[in-house]
Amino acid sequence: MYPKSFREQVVVEQVDDELLVLDTRTSIAHYLHPVTAFVWQHADGTRSVNDLVRLVQVHLDADADEEVVWLALDALAEAGLLEDRLAPPAGTQRLSRRDLMRRVATVTAGVAITSLPLSPLYAQSGTNQEQGMKEQQQKQQEQGTKEQQAKNQQEQQQKQQEQGTKEQQAKSQQEQKTKEQGGKEQSSKEKTKPWRPLRP
């Protein structure tokens, strides 16, 4: 048996080691406790129940057994978060809801699911949440592009200012040299004037 979680038309938010799954088909939010969240994330249709048991034992609860995983699968099926409900193999004991809750209380990581209906307004917003997330990402990208463009423009203006300052300095130096050269030429002309005796 290879359970596969239902992932279409759902919005998922990670909360520590638990999951909040918003089913946009039913406008119900499912709060998956650790084991159930882990099983839902790893039930991809390629792993058997025994594979999921081993993963749970390694990553969450070393004392977890096959019954715990089946409890999680049953809870997921009840919530509509499995593509197909799987029947446990013959000889596996099925627990009532009361026995299920009692068994949950004895397991270190709970396998329960808390399901809450959403208000129509929130449900509608949840339906469009993926689109909203895409729009938000696009806005962030556009904002980043604008910031980069502003930065480039600022750098370009700074370069132009620096270039203008250099040109002004070069012009001032050239004018200074021209003045100095003119002063030297004037001094040289005065020195080369012919000497004329003073009249009595």
mmCIF file of C-alpha atoms in Angstrom:
data_model
loop_
_atom_site.group_PDB
_atom_site.id
_atom_site.type_symbol
_atom_site.label_atom_id
_atom_site.label_comp_id
_atom_site.label_asym_id
_atom_site.label_seq_id
_atom_site.Cartn_x
_atom_site.Cartn_y
_atom_site.Cartn_z
ATOM 1 C CA MET A 1 0.000 0.000 0.000
ATOM 2 C CA TYR A 2 1.371 3.372 -1.060
ATOM 3 C CA PRO A 3 -0.648 6.232 0.432
ATOM 4 C CA LYS A 4 -0.604 9.539 -1.394
ATOM 5 C CA SER A 5 -1.563 12.839 0.193
ATOM 6 C CA PHE A 6 -3.959 15.195 -1.531
ATOM 7 C CA ARG A 7 -2.109 18.396 -2.441
ATOM 8 C CA GLU A 8 -4.375 20.067 -4.985
ATOM 9 C CA GLN A 9 -6.231 23.245 -4.019
ATOM 10 C CA VAL A 10 -4.648 23.416 -0.601
ATOM 11 C CA VAL A 11 -2.549 26.154 0.983
ATOM 12 C CA VAL A 12 0.054 24.991 3.482
ATOM 13 C CA GLU A 13 1.780 26.928 6.251
ATOM 14 C CA GLN A 14 4.530 25.413 8.407
ATOM 15 C CA VAL A 15 4.173 26.034 12.138
ATOM 16 C CA ASP A 16 7.233 24.559 13.853
ATOM 17 C CA ASP A 17 6.849 20.783 13.361
ATOM 18 C CA GLU A 18 3.130 21.060 12.634
ATOM 19 C CA LEU A 19 1.171 22.116 9.572
ATOM 20 C CA LEU A 20 -1.799 24.337 8.888
ATOM 21 C CA VAL A 21 -3.499 23.065 5.732
ATOM 22 C CA LEU A 22 -6.230 25.228 4.210
ATOM 23 C CA ASP A 23 -8.531 23.204 1.964
ATOM 24 C CA THR A 24 -9.920 25.736 -0.477
ATOM 25 C CA ARG A 25 -12.526 23.221 -1.731
ATOM 26 C CA THR A 26 -14.290 23.049 1.616
ATOM 27 C CA SER A 27 -13.076 26.297 3.247
ATOM 28 C CA ILE A 28 -11.823 24.298 6.208
ATOM 29 C CA ALA A 29 -8.457 24.736 7.897
ATOM 30 C CA HIS A 30 -6.853 21.531 9.158
ATOM 31 C CA TYR A 31 -4.249 21.787 11.890
ATOM 32 C CA LEU A 32 -2.057 18.698 11.555
ATOM 33 C CA HIS A 33 -0.188 17.615 14.648
ATOM 34 C CA PRO A 34 3.422 16.415 14.268
ATOM 35 C CA VAL A 35 3.036 12.760 13.235
ATOM 36 C CA THR A 36 0.100 13.435 10.936
ATOM 37 C CA ALA A 37 1.895 16.417 9.393
ATOM 38 C CA PHE A 38 4.995 14.285 8.826
ATOM 39 C CA VAL A 39 2.976 11.453 7.250
ATOM 40 C CA TRP A 40 1.098 13.881 5.003
ATOM 41 C CA GLN A 41 4.355 15.470 3.823
ATOM 42 C CA HIS A 42 6.039 12.128 3.065
ATOM 43 C CA ALA A 43 3.090 10.183 1.652
ATOM 44 C CA ASP A 44 3.922 10.817 -1.987
ATOM 45 C CA GLY A 45 2.668 7.552 -3.496
ATOM 46 C CA THR A 46 6.128 5.985 -3.633
ATOM 47 C CA ARG A 47 6.477 5.025 0.049
ATOM 48 C CA SER A 48 4.698 2.147 1.697
ATOM 49 C CA VAL A 49 3.151 2.281 5.150
ATOM 50 C CA ASN A 50 6.193 0.436 6.510
ATOM 51 C CA ASP A 51 8.443 3.052 4.915
ATOM 52 C CA LEU A 52 6.457 5.794 6.657
ATOM 53 C CA VAL A 53 6.704 3.919 9.970
ATOM 54 C CA ARG A 54 10.485 3.792 9.696
ATOM 55 C CA LEU A 55 10.679 7.482 8.810
ATOM 56 C CA VAL A 56 8.498 8.440 11.768
ATOM 57 C CA GLN A 57 10.632 6.311 14.090
ATOM 58 C CA VAL A 58 13.836 7.929 12.835
ATOM 59 C CA HIS A 59 12.713 11.542 12.716
ATOM 60 C CA LEU A 60 9.986 11.882 15.334
ATOM 61 C CA ASP A 61 9.225 9.051 17.729
ATOM 62 C CA ALA A 62 11.312 5.923 18.144
ATOM 63 C CA ASP A 63 8.373 4.218 19.899
ATOM 64 C CA ALA A 64 5.921 4.841 17.071
ATOM 65 C CA ASP A 65 4.558 1.709 15.440
ATOM 66 C CA GLU A 66 2.444 0.802 12.432
ATOM 67 C CA GLU A 67 -0.732 1.505 14.373
ATOM 68 C CA VAL A 68 0.317 5.128 14.905
ATOM 69 C CA VAL A 69 0.862 5.629 11.178
ATOM 70 C CA TRP A 70 -2.510 4.059 10.406
ATOM 71 C CA LEU A 71 -4.116 6.410 12.891
ATOM 72 C CA ALA A 72 -2.531 9.328 11.066
ATOM 73 C CA LEU A 73 -3.684 7.976 7.688
ATOM 74 C CA ASP A 74 -7.216 7.515 8.998
ATOM 75 C CA ALA A 75 -7.249 11.087 10.302
ATOM 76 C CA LEU A 76 -5.967 12.386 6.956
ATOM 77 C CA ALA A 77 -8.591 10.395 5.071
ATOM 78 C CA GLU A 78 -11.332 11.746 7.330
ATOM 79 C CA ALA A 79 -10.122 15.275 6.593
ATOM 80 C CA GLY A 80 -10.051 14.622 2.850
ATOM 81 C CA LEU A 81 -6.281 15.048 2.687
ATOM 82 C CA LEU A 82 -5.573 11.636 1.108
ATOM 83 C CA GLU A 83 -6.275 10.903 -2.529
ATOM 84 C CA ASP A 84 -7.660 7.487 -1.603
ATOM 85 C CA ARG A 85 -8.629 5.970 1.709
ATOM 86 C CA LEU A 86 -6.560 2.863 2.396
ATOM 87 C CA ALA A 87 -7.782 -0.118 4.336
ATOM 88 C CA PRO A 88 -5.323 -1.576 6.820
ATOM 89 C CA PRO A 89 -4.244 -5.169 6.184
ATOM 90 C CA ALA A 90 -6.246 -7.996 7.650
ATOM 91 C CA GLY A 91 -5.518 -8.513 11.304
ATOM 92 C CA THR A 92 -4.868 -4.826 11.995
ATOM 93 C CA GLN A 93 -7.145 -3.637 14.760
ATOM 94 C CA ARG A 94 -9.350 -0.661 13.879
ATOM 95 C CA LEU A 95 -9.902 1.816 16.692
ATOM 96 C CA SER A 96 -12.999 3.801 17.500
ATOM 97 C CA ARG A 97 -12.873 7.599 17.767
ATOM 98 C CA ARG A 98 -12.756 7.318 21.582
ATOM 99 C CA ASP A 99 -9.955 4.744 21.420
ATOM 100 C CA LEU A 100 -8.200 6.930 18.869
ATOM 101 C CA MET A 101 -8.140 9.911 21.234
ATOM 102 C CA ARG A 102 -7.010 7.711 24.098
ATOM 103 C CA ARG A 103 -4.211 6.309 21.924
ATOM 104 C CA VAL A 104 -3.206 9.820 20.868
ATOM 105 C CA ALA A 105 -2.811 10.825 24.493
ATOM 106 C CA THR A 106 -0.273 8.044 25.005
ATOM 107 C CA VAL A 107 1.833 8.872 21.947
ATOM 108 C CA THR A 108 4.623 11.419 22.331
ATOM 109 C CA ALA A 109 3.770 13.214 19.074
ATOM 110 C CA GLY A 110 0.003 13.532 18.532
ATOM 111 C CA VAL A 111 -1.617 12.252 15.368
ATOM 112 C CA ALA A 112 -4.823 14.242 15.714
ATOM 113 C CA ILE A 113 -6.145 16.785 13.256
ATOM 114 C CA THR A 114 -8.007 19.875 14.392
ATOM 115 C CA SER A 115 -10.371 21.098 11.668
ATOM 116 C CA LEU A 116 -12.035 24.498 11.770
ATOM 117 C CA PRO A 117 -14.408 26.109 9.243
ATOM 118 C CA LEU A 118 -13.344 29.481 7.953
ATOM 119 C CA SER A 119 -15.395 32.611 7.456
ATOM 120 C CA PRO A 120 -16.484 33.155 3.815
ATOM 121 C CA LEU A 121 -14.280 36.226 3.500
ATOM 122 C CA TYR A 122 -11.181 34.409 4.810
ATOM 123 C CA ALA A 123 -11.996 31.370 2.716
ATOM 124 C CA GLN A 124 -12.181 33.527 -0.381
ATOM 125 C CA SER A 125 -8.872 35.120 0.486
ATOM 126 C CA GLY A 126 -7.433 31.648 1.023
ATOM 127 C CA THR A 127 -8.615 30.563 -2.420
ATOM 128 C CA ASN A 128 -6.639 33.408 -3.923
ATOM 129 C CA GLN A 129 -3.679 33.074 -1.577
ATOM 130 C CA GLU A 130 -1.437 31.353 -4.109
ATOM 131 C CA GLN A 131 -2.167 34.095 -6.632
ATOM 132 C CA GLY A 132 -1.565 36.649 -3.908
ATOM 133 C CA MET A 133 1.757 35.061 -3.056
ATOM 134 C CA LYS A 134 2.785 35.180 -6.714
ATOM 135 C CA GLU A 135 1.747 38.835 -6.930
ATOM 136 C CA GLN A 136 3.674 39.571 -3.739
ATOM 137 C CA GLN A 137 6.771 37.902 -5.151
ATOM 138 C CA GLN A 138 6.369 39.878 -8.365
ATOM 139 C CA LYS A 139 6.024 43.114 -6.384
ATOM 140 C CA GLN A 140 9.155 42.264 -4.419
ATOM 141 C CA GLN A 141 11.032 41.604 -7.650
ATOM 142 C CA GLU A 142 9.789 44.867 -9.126
ATOM 143 C CA GLN A 143 10.741 46.691 -5.941
ATOM 144 C CA GLY A 144 14.180 45.135 -6.072
ATOM 145 C CA THR A 145 14.515 46.192 -9.725
ATOM 146 C CA LYS A 146 13.483 49.758 -8.873
ATOM 147 C CA GLU A 147 15.923 49.892 -5.988
ATOM 148 C CA GLN A 148 18.693 48.599 -8.238
ATOM 149 C CA GLN A 149 17.807 51.151 -10.916
ATOM 150 C CA ALA A 150 17.810 53.953 -8.331
ATOM 151 C CA LYS A 151 21.160 52.734 -7.051
ATOM 152 C CA ASN A 152 22.586 52.635 -10.571
ATOM 153 C CA GLN A 153 21.220 56.107 -11.267
ATOM 154 C CA GLN A 154 22.745 57.425 -8.063
ATOM 155 C CA GLU A 155 26.097 55.869 -8.924
ATOM 156 C CA GLN A 156 25.872 57.358 -12.419
ATOM 157 C CA GLN A 157 25.139 60.813 -10.999
ATOM 158 C CA GLN A 158 28.011 60.455 -8.584
ATOM 159 C CA LYS A 159 30.346 59.517 -11.431
ATOM 160 C CA GLN A 160 29.132 62.497 -13.451
ATOM 161 C CA GLN A 161 29.697 64.789 -10.488
ATOM 162 C CA GLU A 162 33.176 63.370 -9.992
ATOM 163 C CA GLN A 163 33.878 63.733 -13.706
ATOM 164 C CA GLY A 164 32.597 67.322 -13.633
ATOM 165 C CA THR A 165 34.764 68.076 -10.603
ATOM 166 C CA LYS A 166 37.819 66.666 -12.360
ATOM 167 C CA GLU A 167 37.081 68.670 -15.505
ATOM 168 C CA GLN A 168 36.604 71.827 -13.434
ATOM 169 C CA GLN A 169 39.870 71.205 -11.616
ATOM 170 C CA ALA A 170 41.666 70.599 -14.909
ATOM 171 C CA LYS A 171 40.163 73.796 -16.326
ATOM 172 C CA SER A 172 41.203 75.787 -13.266
ATOM 173 C CA GLN A 173 44.709 74.388 -13.469
ATOM 174 C CA GLN A 174 44.869 75.263 -17.164
ATOM 175 C CA GLU A 175 43.672 78.814 -16.475
ATOM 176 C CA GLN A 176 46.233 79.130 -13.702
ATOM 177 C CA LYS A 177 48.983 77.936 -16.026
ATOM 178 C CA THR A 178 47.803 80.360 -18.692
ATOM 179 C CA LYS A 179 47.897 83.245 -16.202
ATOM 180 C CA GLU A 180 51.342 82.249 -15.024
ATOM 181 C CA GLN A 181 52.569 81.937 -18.585
ATOM 182 C CA GLY A 182 51.097 85.377 -19.435
ATOM 183 C CA GLY A 183 52.804 86.881 -16.380
ATOM 184 C CA LYS A 184 56.130 85.419 -17.395
ATOM 185 C CA GLU A 185 55.773 86.753 -20.933
ATOM 186 C CA GLN A 186 54.861 90.203 -19.632
ATOM 187 C CA SER A 187 57.865 90.205 -17.312
ATOM 188 C CA SER A 188 60.106 89.112 -20.124
ATOM 189 C CA LYS A 189 58.862 91.942 -22.354
ATOM 190 C CA GLU A 190 59.537 94.509 -19.663
ATOM 191 C CA LYS A 191 63.062 93.248 -19.239
ATOM 192 C CA THR A 192 63.785 93.474 -22.981
ATOM 193 C CA LYS A 193 62.628 97.119 -23.429
ATOM 194 C CA PRO A 194 65.491 99.348 -24.811
ATOM 195 C CA TRP A 195 67.110 101.672 -22.316
ATOM 196 C CA ARG A 196 66.478 105.299 -22.928
ATOM 197 C CA PRO A 197 68.384 108.053 -21.128
ATOM 198 C CA LEU A 198 66.412 110.548 -19.200
ATOM 199 C CA ARG A 199 66.124 113.959 -20.751
ATOM 200 C CA PRO A 200 67.571 116.928 -18.787
#
